[in-house]
Coordinates of C-alpha atoms in Angstrom, one line a residue:
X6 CA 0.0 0.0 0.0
X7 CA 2.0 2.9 -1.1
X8 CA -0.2 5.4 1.0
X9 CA -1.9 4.6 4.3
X10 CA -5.1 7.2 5.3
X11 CA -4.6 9.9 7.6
X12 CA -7.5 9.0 9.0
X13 CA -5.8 5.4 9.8
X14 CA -2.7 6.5 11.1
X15 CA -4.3 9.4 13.4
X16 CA -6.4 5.9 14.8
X17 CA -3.5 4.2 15.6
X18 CA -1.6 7.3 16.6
X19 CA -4.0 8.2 19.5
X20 CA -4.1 4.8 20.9
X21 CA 0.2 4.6 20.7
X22 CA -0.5 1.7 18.1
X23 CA 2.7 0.7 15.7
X24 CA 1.1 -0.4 12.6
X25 CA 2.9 -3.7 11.9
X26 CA 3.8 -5.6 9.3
X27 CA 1.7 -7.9 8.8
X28 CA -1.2 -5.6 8.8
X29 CA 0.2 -3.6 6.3
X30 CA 1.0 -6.4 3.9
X31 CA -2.9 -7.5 4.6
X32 CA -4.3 -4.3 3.8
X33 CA -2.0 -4.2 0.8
X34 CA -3.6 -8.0 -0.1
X35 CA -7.1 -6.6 0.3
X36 CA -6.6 -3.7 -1.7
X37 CA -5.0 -5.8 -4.4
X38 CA -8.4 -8.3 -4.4
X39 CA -6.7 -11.3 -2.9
X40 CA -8.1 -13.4 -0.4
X41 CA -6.3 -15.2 2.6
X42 CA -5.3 -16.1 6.5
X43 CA -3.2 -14.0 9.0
X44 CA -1.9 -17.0 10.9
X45 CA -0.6 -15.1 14.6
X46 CA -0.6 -14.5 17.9
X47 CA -2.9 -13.6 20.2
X48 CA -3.4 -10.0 20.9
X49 CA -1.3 -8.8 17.9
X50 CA -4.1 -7.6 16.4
X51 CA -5.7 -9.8 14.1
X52 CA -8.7 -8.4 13.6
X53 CA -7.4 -4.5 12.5
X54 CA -5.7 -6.8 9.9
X55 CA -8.8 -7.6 8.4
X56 CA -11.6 -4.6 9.2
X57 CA -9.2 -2.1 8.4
X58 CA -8.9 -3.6 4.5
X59 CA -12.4 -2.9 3.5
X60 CA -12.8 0.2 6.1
X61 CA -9.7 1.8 3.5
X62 CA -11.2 0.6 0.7
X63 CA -14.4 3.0 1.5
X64 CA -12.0 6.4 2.4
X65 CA -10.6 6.0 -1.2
X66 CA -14.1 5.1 -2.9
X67 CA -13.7 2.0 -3.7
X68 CA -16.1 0.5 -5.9
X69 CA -19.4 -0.5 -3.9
X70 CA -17.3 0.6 -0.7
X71 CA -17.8 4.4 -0.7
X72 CA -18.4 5.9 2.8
X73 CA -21.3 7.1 1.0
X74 CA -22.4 3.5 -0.2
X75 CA -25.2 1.7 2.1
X76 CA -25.6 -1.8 2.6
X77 CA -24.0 -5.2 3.5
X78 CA -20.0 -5.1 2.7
X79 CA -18.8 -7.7 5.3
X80 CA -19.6 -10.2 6.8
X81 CA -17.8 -11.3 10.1
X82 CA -18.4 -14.9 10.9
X83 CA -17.2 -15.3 14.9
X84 CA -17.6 -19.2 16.6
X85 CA -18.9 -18.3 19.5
X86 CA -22.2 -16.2 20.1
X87 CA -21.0 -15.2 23.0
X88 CA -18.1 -13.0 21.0
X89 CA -20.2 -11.7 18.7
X90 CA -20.5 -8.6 21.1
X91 CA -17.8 -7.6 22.0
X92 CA -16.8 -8.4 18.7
X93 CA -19.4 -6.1 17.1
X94 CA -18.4 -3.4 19.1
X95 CA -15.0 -3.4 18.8
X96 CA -15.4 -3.0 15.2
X97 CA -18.0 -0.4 15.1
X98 CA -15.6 1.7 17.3
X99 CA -12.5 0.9 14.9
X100 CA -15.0 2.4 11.8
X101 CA -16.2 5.4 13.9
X102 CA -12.4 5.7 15.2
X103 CA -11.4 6.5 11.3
X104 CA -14.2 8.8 10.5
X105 CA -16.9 6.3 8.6
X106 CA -20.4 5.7 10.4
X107 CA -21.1 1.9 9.3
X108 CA -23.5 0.4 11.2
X109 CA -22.5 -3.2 12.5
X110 CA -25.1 -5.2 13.6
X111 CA -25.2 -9.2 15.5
X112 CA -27.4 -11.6 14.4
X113 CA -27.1 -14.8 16.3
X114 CA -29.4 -16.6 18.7
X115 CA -29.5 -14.0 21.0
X116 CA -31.1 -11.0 18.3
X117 CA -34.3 -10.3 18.3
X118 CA -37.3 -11.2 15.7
X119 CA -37.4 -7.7 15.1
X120 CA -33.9 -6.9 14.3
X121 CA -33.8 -10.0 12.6
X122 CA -37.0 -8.6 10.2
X123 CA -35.9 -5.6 9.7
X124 CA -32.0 -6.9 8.6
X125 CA -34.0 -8.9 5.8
X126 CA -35.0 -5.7 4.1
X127 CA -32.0 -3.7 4.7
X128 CA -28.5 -4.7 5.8
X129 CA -26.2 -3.2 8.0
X130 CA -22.5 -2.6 6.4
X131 CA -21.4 -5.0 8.6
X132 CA -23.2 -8.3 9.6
X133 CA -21.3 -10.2 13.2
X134 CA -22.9 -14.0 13.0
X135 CA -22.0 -17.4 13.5
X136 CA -22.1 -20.5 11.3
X137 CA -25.3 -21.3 12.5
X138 CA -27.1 -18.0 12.0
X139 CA -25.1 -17.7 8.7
X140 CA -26.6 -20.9 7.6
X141 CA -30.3 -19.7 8.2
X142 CA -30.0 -16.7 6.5
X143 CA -29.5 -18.3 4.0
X144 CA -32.6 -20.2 3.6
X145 CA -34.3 -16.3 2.8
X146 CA -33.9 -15.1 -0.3
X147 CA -33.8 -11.4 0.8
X148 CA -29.9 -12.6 2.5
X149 CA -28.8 -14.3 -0.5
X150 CA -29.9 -11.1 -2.7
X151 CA -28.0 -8.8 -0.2
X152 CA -24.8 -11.1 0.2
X153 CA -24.9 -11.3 -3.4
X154 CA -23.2 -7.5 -3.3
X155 CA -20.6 -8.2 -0.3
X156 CA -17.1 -7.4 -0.7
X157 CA -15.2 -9.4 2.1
X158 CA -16.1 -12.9 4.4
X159 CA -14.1 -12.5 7.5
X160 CA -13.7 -16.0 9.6
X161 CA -12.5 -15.4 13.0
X162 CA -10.8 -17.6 15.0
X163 CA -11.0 -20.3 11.8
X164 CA -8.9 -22.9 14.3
X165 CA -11.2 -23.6 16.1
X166 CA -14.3 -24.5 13.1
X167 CA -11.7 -26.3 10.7
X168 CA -12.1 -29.5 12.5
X169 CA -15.7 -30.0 13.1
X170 CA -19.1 -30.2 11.4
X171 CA -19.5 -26.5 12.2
X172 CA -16.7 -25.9 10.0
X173 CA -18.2 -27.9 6.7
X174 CA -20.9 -26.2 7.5
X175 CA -19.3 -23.0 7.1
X176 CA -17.7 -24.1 3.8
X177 CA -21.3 -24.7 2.5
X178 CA -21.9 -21.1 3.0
X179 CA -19.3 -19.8 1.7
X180 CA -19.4 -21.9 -1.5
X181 CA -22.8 -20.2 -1.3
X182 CA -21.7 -16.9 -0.9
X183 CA -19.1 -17.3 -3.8
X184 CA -21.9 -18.5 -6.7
X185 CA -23.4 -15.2 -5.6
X186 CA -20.6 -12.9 -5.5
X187 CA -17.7 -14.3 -7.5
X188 CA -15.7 -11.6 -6.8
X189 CA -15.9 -12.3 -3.1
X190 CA -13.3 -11.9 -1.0
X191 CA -12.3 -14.2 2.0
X192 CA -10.2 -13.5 4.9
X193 CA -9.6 -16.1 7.7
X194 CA -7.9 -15.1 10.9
X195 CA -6.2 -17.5 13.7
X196 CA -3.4 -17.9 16.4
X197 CA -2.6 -21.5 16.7
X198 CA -2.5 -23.4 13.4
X199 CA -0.1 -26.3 13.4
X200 CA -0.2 -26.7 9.5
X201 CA -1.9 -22.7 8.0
X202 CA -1.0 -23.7 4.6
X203 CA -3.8 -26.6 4.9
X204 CA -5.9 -23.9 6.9
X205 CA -5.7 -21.9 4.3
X206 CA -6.6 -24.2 1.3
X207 CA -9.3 -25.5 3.4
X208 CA -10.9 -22.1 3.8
X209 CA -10.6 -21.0 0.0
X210 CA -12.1 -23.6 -1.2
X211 CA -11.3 -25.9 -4.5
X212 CA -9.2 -23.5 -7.0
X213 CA -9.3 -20.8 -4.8
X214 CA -6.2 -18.9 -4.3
X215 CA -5.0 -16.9 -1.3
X216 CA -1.9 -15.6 0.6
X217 CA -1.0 -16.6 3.4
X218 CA 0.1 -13.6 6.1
X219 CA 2.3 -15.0 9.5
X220 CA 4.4 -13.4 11.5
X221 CA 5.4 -14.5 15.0
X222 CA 5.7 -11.0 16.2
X223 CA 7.9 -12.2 18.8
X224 CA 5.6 -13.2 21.5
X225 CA 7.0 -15.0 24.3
X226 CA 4.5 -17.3 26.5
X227 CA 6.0 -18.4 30.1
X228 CA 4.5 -21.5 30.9
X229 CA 4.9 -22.3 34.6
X230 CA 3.5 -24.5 37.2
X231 CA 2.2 -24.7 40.7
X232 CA 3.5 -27.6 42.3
X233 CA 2.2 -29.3 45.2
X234 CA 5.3 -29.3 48.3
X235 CA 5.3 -33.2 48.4
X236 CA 5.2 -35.1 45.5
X237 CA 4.9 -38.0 47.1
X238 CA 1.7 -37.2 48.7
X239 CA -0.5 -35.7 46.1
X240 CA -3.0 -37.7 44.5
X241 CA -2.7 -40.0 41.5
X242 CA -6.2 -39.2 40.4
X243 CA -8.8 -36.4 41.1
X244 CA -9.9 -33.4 38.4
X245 CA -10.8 -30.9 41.0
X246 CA -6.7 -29.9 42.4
X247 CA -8.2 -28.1 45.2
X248 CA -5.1 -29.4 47.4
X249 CA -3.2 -26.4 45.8
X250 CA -6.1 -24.2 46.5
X251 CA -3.8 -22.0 49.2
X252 CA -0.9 -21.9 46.4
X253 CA -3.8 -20.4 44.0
X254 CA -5.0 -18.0 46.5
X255 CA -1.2 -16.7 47.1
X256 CA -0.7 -15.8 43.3
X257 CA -3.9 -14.2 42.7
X258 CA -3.0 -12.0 45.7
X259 CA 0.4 -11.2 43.7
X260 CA -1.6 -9.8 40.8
X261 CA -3.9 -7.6 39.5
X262 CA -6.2 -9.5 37.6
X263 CA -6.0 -13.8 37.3
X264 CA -8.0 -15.8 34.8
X265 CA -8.9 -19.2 36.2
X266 CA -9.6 -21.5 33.4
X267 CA -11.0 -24.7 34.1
X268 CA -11.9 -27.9 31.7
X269 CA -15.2 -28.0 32.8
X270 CA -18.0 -25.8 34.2
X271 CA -18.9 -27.8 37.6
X272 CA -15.1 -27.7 38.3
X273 CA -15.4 -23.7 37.3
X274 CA -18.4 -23.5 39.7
X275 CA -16.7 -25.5 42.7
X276 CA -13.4 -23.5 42.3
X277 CA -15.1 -20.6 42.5
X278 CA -17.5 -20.9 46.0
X279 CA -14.2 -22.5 47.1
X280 CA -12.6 -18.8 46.4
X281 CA -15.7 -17.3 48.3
X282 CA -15.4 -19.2 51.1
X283 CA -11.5 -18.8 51.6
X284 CA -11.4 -15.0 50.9
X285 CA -14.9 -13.8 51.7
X286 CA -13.5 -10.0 51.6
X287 CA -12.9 -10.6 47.7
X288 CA -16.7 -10.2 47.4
X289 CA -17.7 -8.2 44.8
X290 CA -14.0 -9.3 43.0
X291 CA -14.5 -12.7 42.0
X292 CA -16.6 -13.7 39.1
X293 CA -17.8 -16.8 37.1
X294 CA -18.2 -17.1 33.7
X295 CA -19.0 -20.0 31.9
X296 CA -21.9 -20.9 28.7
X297 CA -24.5 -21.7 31.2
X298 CA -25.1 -18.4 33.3
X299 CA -27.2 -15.4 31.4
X300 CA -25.8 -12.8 28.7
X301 CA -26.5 -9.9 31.1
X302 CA -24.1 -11.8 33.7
X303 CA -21.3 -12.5 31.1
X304 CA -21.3 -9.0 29.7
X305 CA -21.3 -7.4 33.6
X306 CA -18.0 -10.0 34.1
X307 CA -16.4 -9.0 30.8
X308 CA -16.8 -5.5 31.7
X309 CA -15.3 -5.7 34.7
X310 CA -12.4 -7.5 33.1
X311 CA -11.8 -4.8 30.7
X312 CA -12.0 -2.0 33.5
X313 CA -9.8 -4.4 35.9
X314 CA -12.5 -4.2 38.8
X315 CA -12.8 -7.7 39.1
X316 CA -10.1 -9.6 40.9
X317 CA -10.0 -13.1 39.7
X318 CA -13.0 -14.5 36.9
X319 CA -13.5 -18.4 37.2
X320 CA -14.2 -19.6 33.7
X321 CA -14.3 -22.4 31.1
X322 CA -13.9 -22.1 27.0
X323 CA -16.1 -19.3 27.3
X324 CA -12.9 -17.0 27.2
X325 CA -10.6 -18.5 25.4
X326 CA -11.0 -16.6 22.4
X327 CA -11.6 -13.1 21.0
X328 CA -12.1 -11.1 23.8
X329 CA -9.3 -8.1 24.3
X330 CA -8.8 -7.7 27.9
X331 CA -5.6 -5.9 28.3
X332 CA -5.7 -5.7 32.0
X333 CA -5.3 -9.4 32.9
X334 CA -1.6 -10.0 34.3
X335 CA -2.0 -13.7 34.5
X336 CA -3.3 -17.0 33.7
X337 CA -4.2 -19.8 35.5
X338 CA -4.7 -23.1 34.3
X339 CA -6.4 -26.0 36.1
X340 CA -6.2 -29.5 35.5
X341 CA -4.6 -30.6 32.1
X342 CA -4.6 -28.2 29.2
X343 CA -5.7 -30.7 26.8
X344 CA -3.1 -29.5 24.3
X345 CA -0.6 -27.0 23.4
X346 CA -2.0 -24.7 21.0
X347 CA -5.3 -24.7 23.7
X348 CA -2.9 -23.9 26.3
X349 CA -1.5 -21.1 24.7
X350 CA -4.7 -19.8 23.2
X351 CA -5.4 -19.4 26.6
X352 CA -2.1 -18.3 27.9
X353 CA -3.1 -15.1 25.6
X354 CA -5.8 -13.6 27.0
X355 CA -2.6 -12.3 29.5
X356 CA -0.6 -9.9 28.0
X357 CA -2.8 -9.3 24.8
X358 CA -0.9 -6.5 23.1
X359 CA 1.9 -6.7 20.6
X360 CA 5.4 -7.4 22.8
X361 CA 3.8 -8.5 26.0
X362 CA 4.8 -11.9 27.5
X363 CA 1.5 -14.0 28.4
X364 CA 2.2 -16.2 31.3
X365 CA 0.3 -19.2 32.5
X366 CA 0.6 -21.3 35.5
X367 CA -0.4 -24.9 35.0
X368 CA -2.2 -26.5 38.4
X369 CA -2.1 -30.0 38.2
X370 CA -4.8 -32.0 40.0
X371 CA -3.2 -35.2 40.2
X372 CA 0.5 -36.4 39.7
X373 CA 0.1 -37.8 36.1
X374 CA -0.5 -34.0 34.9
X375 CA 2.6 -33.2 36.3
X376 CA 4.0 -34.8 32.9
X377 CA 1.5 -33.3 30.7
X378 CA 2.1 -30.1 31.6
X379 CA 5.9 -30.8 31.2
X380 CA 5.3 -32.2 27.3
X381 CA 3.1 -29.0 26.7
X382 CA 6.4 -26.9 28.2
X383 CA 8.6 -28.8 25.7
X384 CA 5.8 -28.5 22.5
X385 CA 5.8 -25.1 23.2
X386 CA 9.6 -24.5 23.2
X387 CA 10.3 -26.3 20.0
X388 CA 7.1 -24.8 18.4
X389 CA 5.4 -27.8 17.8
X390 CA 1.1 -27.4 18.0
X391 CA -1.3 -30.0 17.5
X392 CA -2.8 -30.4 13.4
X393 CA -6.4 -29.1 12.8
X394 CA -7.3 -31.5 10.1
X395 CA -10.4 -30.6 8.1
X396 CA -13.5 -32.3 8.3
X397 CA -14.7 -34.0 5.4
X398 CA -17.4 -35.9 3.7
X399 CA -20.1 -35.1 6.3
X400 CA -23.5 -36.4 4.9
X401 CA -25.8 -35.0 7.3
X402 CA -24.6 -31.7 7.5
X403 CA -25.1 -31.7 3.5
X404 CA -28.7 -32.5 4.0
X405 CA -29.0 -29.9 6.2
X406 CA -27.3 -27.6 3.6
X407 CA -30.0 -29.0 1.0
X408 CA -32.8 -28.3 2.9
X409 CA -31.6 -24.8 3.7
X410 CA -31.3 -23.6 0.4
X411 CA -34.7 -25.1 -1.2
X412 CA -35.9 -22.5 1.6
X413 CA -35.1 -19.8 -0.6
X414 CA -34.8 -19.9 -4.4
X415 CA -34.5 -23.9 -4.5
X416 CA -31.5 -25.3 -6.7
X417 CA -30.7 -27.6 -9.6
X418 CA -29.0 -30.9 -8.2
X419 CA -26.1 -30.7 -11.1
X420 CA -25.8 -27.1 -10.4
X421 CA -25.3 -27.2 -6.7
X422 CA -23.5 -30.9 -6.7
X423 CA -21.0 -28.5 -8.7
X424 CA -21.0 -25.9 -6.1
X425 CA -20.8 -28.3 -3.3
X426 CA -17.9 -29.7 -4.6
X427 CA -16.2 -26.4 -4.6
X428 CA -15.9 -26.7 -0.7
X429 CA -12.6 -28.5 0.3
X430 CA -14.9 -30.8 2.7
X431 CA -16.9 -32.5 -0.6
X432 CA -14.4 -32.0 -3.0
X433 CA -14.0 -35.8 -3.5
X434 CA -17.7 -35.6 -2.9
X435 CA -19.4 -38.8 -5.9
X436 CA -22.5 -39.0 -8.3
X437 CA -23.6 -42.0 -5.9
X438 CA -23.2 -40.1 -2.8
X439 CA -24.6 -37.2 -3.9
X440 CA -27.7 -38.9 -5.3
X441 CA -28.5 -40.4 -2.0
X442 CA -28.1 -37.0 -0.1
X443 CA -31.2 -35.8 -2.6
X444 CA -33.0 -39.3 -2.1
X445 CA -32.6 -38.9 1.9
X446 CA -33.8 -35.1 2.1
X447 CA -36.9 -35.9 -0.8
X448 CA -37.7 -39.2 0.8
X449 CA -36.3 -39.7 3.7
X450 CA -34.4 -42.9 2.1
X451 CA -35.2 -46.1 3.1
X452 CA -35.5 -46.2 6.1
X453 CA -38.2 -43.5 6.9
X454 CA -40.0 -42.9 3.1
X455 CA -42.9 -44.3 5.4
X456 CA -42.6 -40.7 7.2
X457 CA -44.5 -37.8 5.3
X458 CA -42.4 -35.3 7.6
X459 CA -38.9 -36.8 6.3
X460 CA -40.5 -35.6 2.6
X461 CA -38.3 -32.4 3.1
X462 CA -37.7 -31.2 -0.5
X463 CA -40.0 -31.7 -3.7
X464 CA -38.2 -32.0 -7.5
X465 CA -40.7 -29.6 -9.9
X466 CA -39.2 -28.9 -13.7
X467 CA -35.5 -30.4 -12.4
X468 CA -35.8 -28.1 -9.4
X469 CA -35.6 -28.9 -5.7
X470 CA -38.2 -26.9 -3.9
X471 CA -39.2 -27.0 0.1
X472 CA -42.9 -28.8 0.4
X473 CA -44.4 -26.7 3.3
X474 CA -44.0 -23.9 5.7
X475 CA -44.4 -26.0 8.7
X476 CA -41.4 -27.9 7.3
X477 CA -39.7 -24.7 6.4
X478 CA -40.6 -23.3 10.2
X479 CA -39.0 -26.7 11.4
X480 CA -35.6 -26.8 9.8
X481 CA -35.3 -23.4 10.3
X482 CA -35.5 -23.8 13.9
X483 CA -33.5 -26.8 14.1
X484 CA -30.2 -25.9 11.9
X485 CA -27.1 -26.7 13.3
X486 CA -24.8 -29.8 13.8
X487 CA -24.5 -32.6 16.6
X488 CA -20.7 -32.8 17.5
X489 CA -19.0 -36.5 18.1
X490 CA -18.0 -37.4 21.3
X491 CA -14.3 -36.8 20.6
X492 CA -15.0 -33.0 19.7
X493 CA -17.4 -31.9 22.8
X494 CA -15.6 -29.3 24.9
X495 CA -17.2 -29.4 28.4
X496 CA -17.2 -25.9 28.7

């Protein structure tokens, strides 16, 4: 980019922001209509990489990006509803910050029916959803019209979709997307990839090109542990490891703010009156945050993480990604850490700004954790994470796909057997395969053509059409995947 925007560098200038490298070379990408992943840390700012493309492409006019120019121009596709949020206004402020007054809007779960209504007939500039929400707007025609004119597809945190059903189902859309817009762009941002290159080829799809963007930025993670004074006599089972509970108490004293992650949200719920109990004074300090409690509770606790008035937050998965909160000195990790690029995803959430160490302490809750946590150590050092292989072949969550889009304008089977095979999950996708997905979602196949309510789709003049609202109202409520056993997170 031979010129960056006043506008931009006044942004970064009043927040004592460095534009890196890595940014620039992605702004440069975006301008250049390429597609791609920034593959980096945690913190480094990831997300500017990507919103600030499109955002300068509307202060120099670009075509169907003027600051003038309403409508959708990007949609931001987040994993977790819980993100989209503080996701949304993060980027809202980022737009305002440079002088343009795009609205960015959510739509997830959690919008309402009339936001949701009133989004069909006219689109925000920026659309935050999930791969669920993504996937029903699909099934209305007045979405596919309006993402028909996008300029950019930004996939946040694309590590952790890659390897499940969530993920295909999030190719689907995008191989959507790209019939209707073929000049789409696609951006896919991430911090721990063991193999990006494979990342990246999974995100842009068959023949797609894109460039990848990494830099290591030089972030340093100390990963430390809590050890119990006898070896000897701690446990050689247990998940809870509230023998070091004292220990714990002692470092969150030392800091400012402490992150307690735990593996699953009973443990987060009995560390956390175990907290109470020990250090009743902390009242009003200590939170919990974990999937189960209400939005209005996990917004108050994020808040107070970002204005450092909490203490110590007890929490599962719920944090591990996305969220900026600068004021967290450390980490604390209980039980194993299920992996190194998890352990350092959630190492990150301390010291999330370019050149800041994050630091974790591991707590083990019984001895044979003692040598995971040392592995992890070693991973780390020689820079070794765990692959994210894609997901492929996933019949069901084709149906589901099929279904969807006879919701809207219907399809021809050889035209979308095409498109589906433009998603790296059904590339290899057959005739045979493909012909029982349309059997199974027209007929319910074999073993429930008995069942009128398995009669999903009808086939009129060689196109597949939906057979009745009440099955439309159904699906629509009911879109989203099943996860296998080895892929639930208890968090």
């Amino acid at each position: 980019m031979k010129r960056i925007p006043k506008e931009v560098e006044r942004f970064f200038t009043k927040r004592s922001w460095k534009i890196a490298k890595f940014q620039r070379e992605t702004w440069e990408a975006y301008e250049a209509g390429e597609s791609g992943l920034v593959h980096a840390p945690t913190g480094t700012g990831k997300s500017l990489a990507a919103w600030m493309g499109p955002l300068i492409s509307a202060l120099k006019g670009g075509v169907g990006e003027g600051a003038s120019t309403r409508g959708a121009k990007v949609l931001w596709v987040t994993p977790l509803r819980a993100l989209a949020a503080d996701t949304a206004r993060s980027l809202e402020t980022a737009a305002r910050g440079i002088g343009l007054d795009w609205k960015v809007e959510l739509r997830t779960g959690d919008t309402t029916s009339s936001v949701k209504a009133r989004q069909k007939k006219q689109m925000p500039e920026c659309l935050v959803t999930t791969p669920e929400s993504l996937s029903v707007a699909l099934s209305y025609r007045e979405f596919q019209r309006s993402f028909s004119h996008l300029s950019c597809v930004v996939v946040d945190e694309w590590h952790e979709l890659i390897s499940s059903k969530r993920g295909v189902q999030l190719e689907l859309c995008l191989a959507r997307i790209r019939k209707l817009n073929t000049d789409l762009r696609t951006w896919g941002l991430s911090a721990t990839l063991g193999d990006p290159g494979l990342a990246l080829r999974c995100l842009m799809g068959v023949g797609g090109n894109g460039r990848l963007i990494t830099t290591s930025f030089g972030k340093r993670y100390e990963i430390r542990s809590l050890l119990p004074d006898s070896v000897e006599r701690f446990p050689w089972s247990g998940h809870l490891g509230l023998s070091l509970l004292p220990k714990v108490i002692r470092h969150i004293e030392k800091a400012d703010t402490t992150l307690i992650f735990t593996n699953t949200r009973s443990q987060a719920e009995i560390w956390f009156d175990r907290l109470r109990e020990a250090r009743p004074a902390w009242k009003g300090e200590l939170a919990l945050h974990h999937g189960s409690i209400s939005r209005d509770s996990r917004d108050a606790v994020e808040e107070g993480l970002k204005t450092g008035r909490l203490r110590c937050v007890v929490c599962t998965s719920s944090l591990d990604l996305g969220v900026d909160f600068q004021p967290v000195d450390q980490v604390l990790q209980i039980g194993s850490p299920k992996g190194i690029g998890r352990l350092l995803q959630r190492a990150g959430r301390s010291g999330h700004r370019p050149g800041a160490a994050s630091a974790i302490y591991c707590v083990p809750t019984n001895a044979l954790e003692l040598a995971e946590i040392a592995a992890a150590r070693v991973g780390q050092e020689e820079g070794k994470l765990e692959p994210r292989l894609p997901l492929e072949g996933a019949l069901d969550v084709l149906a589901q796909h099929c279904v969807t889009l006879c919701l809207a304008e219907g399809f021809d089977a050889d035209e979308l057997f095409e498109e589906v095979r433009s998603s790296y999950a059904f590339r290899n996708l057959s005739r045979e395969e493909w012909d029982w997905t349309l059997q199974f979602v027209s007929s319910g196949g074999a073993a429930l053509k008995a069942y009128p309510q398995y009669r999903r789709v009808e086939a009129s003049k060689g196109k597949y059409k939906g057979t009745s609202r009440q099955i439309a109202q159904r699906h629509r409520m009911s879109i989203g995947t099943i996860s296998s056993d080895s892929s639930i997170h208890l968090g």
